[in-house]
Amino acid sequence: MSNRGTNRSVVVLEGPMQSWGYRSRFDYRDTALEPTRSGVIGLICAAMGIARGEDISRFDSVRMGVRVDEPTYWRSSFPRTPHEGPRPERDYHTAGGDRHKPPEYGVIKADGSGVDAVVSHRDYLADASFTVGLESGDQELLTRIAERLRSPEWTLFLGRKAFPLAVPPLGPGDCPKPGSLEEHLLSGVANRRVVLESPDGERTQHDWPLCFGQRRFKPRPITTRFANAGGVS
């Protein structure tokens, strides 16, 4: 593969709790097992002060990849057992179904009847850590992204506002460098799962944001590979 004219920037997303939804509807809030494109672009928009309704097509030239450095494991069984495989946590939130001075209150249904409590299911990742690679021929764009991630306009969070970052996404000296995502994400470490954007991907994920204000997305082809200390596998 020729990397002529290609640059990459690397971001660390780590925290006690993360959630990267891509199929959430109504009272079910899911999470992918790694950061989604919509979540990462949303985080970049927050760093750059780009409002929800603004044009985000400037990021279409950016290719993304994610390496799973520390996957999530179910907290209900200790010690953690990696052989059981990654599994999101699930929390339950209730709205309504109580009384206040003294009328009953709750969530009114679409037909106008009832004030029942609504229970929502919310999944999240626990103690996970990811390396996110951004690749583009536009080095100036990657440089602006890196600068704003170090000094963000708005608060950064890991998929939900209640989930802050545990470490800065970039170090003081981190800057875009020549090369591809594969060169960084697929080498130097052992047995790490890497999810890469690829036109020949074996599956698609509906998380390419077209407009956050209108909540419009399109499918994104991705492929899964594994890294080892000696290079690509």
Short mmCIF file of C-alpha atoms in Angstrom, two decimals:
data_model
loop_
_atom_site.label_atom_id
_atom_site.label_comp_id
_atom_site.label_asym_id
_atom_site.label_seq_id
_atom_site.Cartn_x
_atom_site.Cartn_y
_atom_site.Cartn_z
CA MET A 1 0.00 0.00 0.00
CA SER A 2 1.28 3.44 -0.92
CA ASN A 3 0.95 6.08 1.79
CA ARG A 4 2.01 9.01 -0.38
CA GLY A 5 0.15 12.13 0.76
CA THR A 6 -1.54 10.33 3.67
CA ASN A 7 -1.30 11.50 7.28
CA ARG A 8 -2.60 10.03 10.51
CA SER A 9 -3.44 11.31 13.97
CA VAL A 10 -3.96 9.10 17.03
CA VAL A 11 -6.45 9.76 19.84
CA VAL A 12 -6.85 7.85 23.14
CA LEU A 13 -10.39 7.40 24.48
CA GLU A 14 -10.34 5.95 27.98
CA GLY A 15 -12.72 6.22 30.91
CA PRO A 16 -14.56 4.30 33.63
CA MET A 17 -17.77 4.42 31.55
CA GLN A 18 -18.42 4.88 27.83
CA SER A 19 -21.42 4.41 25.53
CA TRP A 20 -21.36 4.50 21.73
CA GLY A 21 -24.90 3.95 20.53
CA TYR A 22 -25.79 3.33 16.90
CA ARG A 23 -29.17 1.54 17.02
CA SER A 24 -30.82 3.32 19.95
CA ARG A 25 -34.56 3.84 19.76
CA PHE A 26 -37.00 5.17 22.36
CA ASP A 27 -36.45 3.39 25.70
CA TYR A 28 -33.47 1.28 24.56
CA ARG A 29 -30.02 2.89 24.44
CA ASP A 30 -27.47 0.44 23.12
CA THR A 31 -23.70 0.68 22.75
CA ALA A 32 -21.23 -0.72 20.26
CA LEU A 33 -18.17 -2.50 21.67
CA GLU A 34 -15.92 0.29 20.39
CA PRO A 35 -16.32 4.00 19.56
CA THR A 36 -18.54 4.67 16.56
CA ARG A 37 -17.80 7.15 13.80
CA SER A 38 -20.76 9.29 14.83
CA GLY A 39 -19.47 9.36 18.42
CA VAL A 40 -15.92 10.29 17.43
CA ILE A 41 -17.03 12.97 14.95
CA GLY A 42 -19.38 14.30 17.64
CA LEU A 43 -16.50 14.50 20.11
CA ILE A 44 -14.40 16.35 17.51
CA CYS A 45 -17.29 18.75 16.86
CA ALA A 46 -17.49 19.51 20.59
CA ALA A 47 -13.75 20.16 20.68
CA MET A 48 -13.98 22.50 17.68
CA GLY A 49 -17.15 24.28 18.83
CA ILE A 50 -19.25 23.03 15.89
CA ALA A 51 -22.97 23.22 16.74
CA ARG A 52 -25.36 20.34 16.16
CA GLY A 53 -26.99 21.84 13.07
CA GLU A 54 -23.78 22.93 11.32
CA ASP A 55 -22.29 21.31 8.22
CA ILE A 56 -19.97 18.40 9.03
CA SER A 57 -19.08 17.34 5.48
CA ARG A 58 -15.55 18.68 6.12
CA PHE A 59 -14.86 15.39 7.94
CA ASP A 60 -15.93 13.13 5.04
CA SER A 61 -12.32 12.85 3.88
CA VAL A 62 -11.23 11.46 7.25
CA ARG A 63 -10.89 7.68 7.46
CA MET A 64 -11.22 6.17 10.94
CA GLY A 65 -9.95 3.06 12.69
CA VAL A 66 -10.22 1.85 16.30
CA ARG A 67 -7.93 -0.48 18.23
CA VAL A 68 -9.38 -2.10 21.33
CA ASP A 69 -6.61 -1.77 23.91
CA GLU A 70 -8.76 -2.71 26.92
CA PRO A 71 -12.18 -4.23 26.20
CA THR A 72 -15.14 -4.10 28.55
CA TYR A 73 -16.04 -7.09 30.71
CA TRP A 74 -19.10 -7.71 32.80
CA ARG A 75 -18.60 -6.28 36.30
CA SER A 76 -20.94 -8.74 38.02
CA SER A 77 -18.25 -11.43 38.07
CA PHE A 78 -14.84 -10.79 39.62
CA PRO A 79 -12.03 -11.26 38.90
CA ARG A 80 -12.50 -10.17 35.31
CA THR A 81 -12.38 -13.09 32.93
CA PRO A 82 -11.35 -12.11 29.38
CA HIS A 83 -12.11 -15.57 28.00
CA GLU A 84 -15.82 -14.88 28.51
CA GLY A 85 -15.61 -12.14 25.90
CA PRO A 86 -16.56 -8.46 26.01
CA ARG A 87 -20.02 -7.67 27.28
CA PRO A 88 -21.62 -4.27 27.96
CA GLU A 89 -23.12 -3.35 31.31
CA ARG A 90 -26.82 -2.50 31.51
CA ASP A 91 -28.47 0.12 33.69
CA TYR A 92 -32.16 0.85 34.14
CA HIS A 93 -33.63 4.35 34.40
CA THR A 94 -37.21 5.13 35.37
CA ALA A 95 -39.28 8.19 34.50
CA GLY A 96 -42.52 8.98 36.30
CA GLY A 97 -44.74 6.62 38.24
CA ASP A 98 -44.81 8.57 41.52
CA ARG A 99 -46.72 11.33 43.28
CA HIS A 100 -45.84 14.96 43.84
CA LYS A 101 -47.91 17.35 46.02
CA PRO A 102 -49.95 14.98 45.81
CA PRO A 103 -51.05 14.42 42.17
CA GLU A 104 -49.76 11.37 40.38
CA TYR A 105 -47.31 12.05 37.59
CA GLY A 106 -45.62 9.95 34.98
CA VAL A 107 -45.12 9.61 31.24
CA ILE A 108 -48.21 10.32 29.14
CA LYS A 109 -48.67 7.86 26.30
CA ALA A 110 -49.09 8.78 22.64
CA ASP A 111 -52.87 8.38 22.85
CA GLY A 112 -52.99 10.74 25.84
CA SER A 113 -53.85 8.04 28.36
CA GLY A 114 -52.03 6.89 31.45
CA VAL A 115 -49.24 8.27 33.58
CA ASP A 116 -47.30 5.04 34.00
CA ALA A 117 -43.61 4.85 34.78
CA VAL A 118 -41.33 4.14 31.84
CA VAL A 119 -38.22 2.01 32.31
CA SER A 120 -35.38 2.62 29.86
CA HIS A 121 -32.52 0.21 29.21
CA ARG A 122 -29.11 1.87 28.90
CA ASP A 123 -25.98 -0.08 27.98
CA TYR A 124 -22.43 1.10 28.56
CA LEU A 125 -18.82 -0.08 28.52
CA ALA A 126 -16.89 -0.34 31.79
CA ASP A 127 -13.16 0.36 32.18
CA ALA A 128 -12.51 0.27 28.43
CA SER A 129 -9.66 1.94 26.55
CA PHE A 130 -9.35 2.57 22.81
CA THR A 131 -6.85 4.02 20.38
CA VAL A 132 -8.66 5.87 17.59
CA GLY A 133 -6.77 6.59 14.39
CA LEU A 134 -7.76 9.36 11.97
CA GLU A 135 -6.32 9.29 8.45
CA SER A 136 -6.57 11.99 5.79
CA GLY A 137 -4.69 13.61 2.96
CA ASP A 138 -5.64 16.96 4.50
CA GLN A 139 -2.90 17.46 7.08
CA GLU A 140 -4.19 20.93 7.93
CA LEU A 141 -7.55 19.47 8.99
CA LEU A 142 -5.88 16.82 11.16
CA THR A 143 -3.71 19.50 12.74
CA ARG A 144 -6.75 21.65 13.59
CA ILE A 145 -8.50 18.63 15.08
CA ALA A 146 -5.46 17.82 17.23
CA GLU A 147 -5.15 21.42 18.43
CA ARG A 148 -8.79 21.60 19.50
CA LEU A 149 -8.73 18.18 21.19
CA ARG A 150 -5.90 19.49 23.36
CA SER A 151 -7.80 22.72 24.07
CA PRO A 152 -11.51 22.02 23.42
CA GLU A 153 -14.21 24.65 23.02
CA TRP A 154 -16.80 22.53 24.84
CA THR A 155 -16.62 19.70 27.36
CA LEU A 156 -15.62 16.34 25.90
CA PHE A 157 -17.36 13.12 26.92
CA LEU A 158 -17.39 9.46 25.93
CA GLY A 159 -20.74 9.09 24.21
CA ARG A 160 -22.86 10.53 27.04
CA LYS A 161 -22.46 13.75 28.98
CA ALA A 162 -22.20 11.80 32.25
CA PHE A 163 -19.13 9.88 30.98
CA PRO A 164 -15.96 12.06 31.15
CA LEU A 165 -12.56 11.11 29.79
CA ALA A 166 -10.08 9.65 32.28
CA VAL A 167 -7.02 10.86 30.35
CA PRO A 168 -6.42 13.63 27.79
CA PRO A 169 -7.17 12.40 24.26
CA LEU A 170 -3.80 13.69 23.01
CA GLY A 171 -0.50 14.35 24.70
CA PRO A 172 1.26 17.75 24.49
CA GLY A 173 3.58 16.63 21.69
CA ASP A 174 1.14 14.50 19.70
CA CYS A 175 0.64 15.73 16.15
CA PRO A 176 -0.31 14.28 12.75
CA LYS A 177 2.40 12.16 11.13
CA PRO A 178 2.85 10.66 7.66
CA GLY A 179 1.49 7.14 7.26
CA SER A 180 -1.66 5.05 7.30
CA LEU A 181 -3.96 3.76 10.02
CA GLU A 182 -2.72 0.22 9.45
CA GLU A 183 0.90 1.18 10.14
CA HIS A 184 0.05 2.39 13.64
CA LEU A 185 -2.98 0.36 14.75
CA LEU A 186 -1.90 -3.08 13.48
CA SER A 187 1.67 -3.24 14.79
CA GLY A 188 3.61 -3.07 18.02
CA VAL A 189 0.96 -4.76 20.19
CA ALA A 190 -0.27 -8.33 20.57
CA ASN A 191 -3.75 -9.79 20.02
CA ARG A 192 -5.64 -6.50 19.77
CA ARG A 193 -8.86 -6.25 17.78
CA VAL A 194 -8.83 -3.44 15.21
CA VAL A 195 -11.91 -2.12 13.39
CA LEU A 196 -11.07 -0.27 10.19
CA GLU A 197 -13.14 1.60 7.64
CA SER A 198 -12.80 -0.18 4.31
CA PRO A 199 -14.82 -0.08 1.06
CA ASP A 200 -14.47 -3.89 1.01
CA GLY A 201 -15.60 -4.31 4.62
CA GLU A 202 -17.35 -7.54 5.56
CA ARG A 203 -20.12 -5.69 7.39
CA THR A 204 -21.71 -2.26 7.68
CA GLN A 205 -22.60 -0.13 10.67
CA HIS A 206 -25.18 2.66 10.41
CA ASP A 207 -23.12 5.36 12.13
CA TRP A 208 -21.74 7.70 9.45
CA PRO A 209 -23.22 11.07 10.46
CA LEU A 210 -24.72 13.24 7.71
CA CYS A 211 -26.39 15.81 9.97
CA PHE A 212 -26.51 15.70 13.76
CA GLY A 213 -29.31 18.26 13.91
CA GLN A 214 -31.61 16.11 11.77
CA ARG A 215 -30.20 12.83 13.14
CA ARG A 216 -29.38 11.55 9.66
CA PHE A 217 -26.82 8.78 9.19
CA LYS A 218 -25.72 6.35 6.49
CA PRO A 219 -24.11 2.87 6.54
CA ARG A 220 -20.35 2.64 6.97
CA PRO A 221 -18.44 -0.43 5.66
CA ILE A 222 -15.94 -1.77 8.19
CA THR A 223 -13.60 -4.71 8.54
CA THR A 224 -12.10 -6.37 11.62
CA ARG A 225 -8.45 -7.38 11.81
CA PHE A 226 -6.04 -8.34 14.57
CA ALA A 227 -2.66 -6.90 15.46
CA ASN A 228 0.36 -8.57 16.97
CA ALA A 229 3.74 -7.40 18.19
CA GLY A 230 5.41 -8.38 14.93
CA GLY A 231 3.02 -6.64 12.55
CA VAL A 232 -0.21 -7.39 10.75
CA SER A 233 -2.14 -10.65 11.04
#
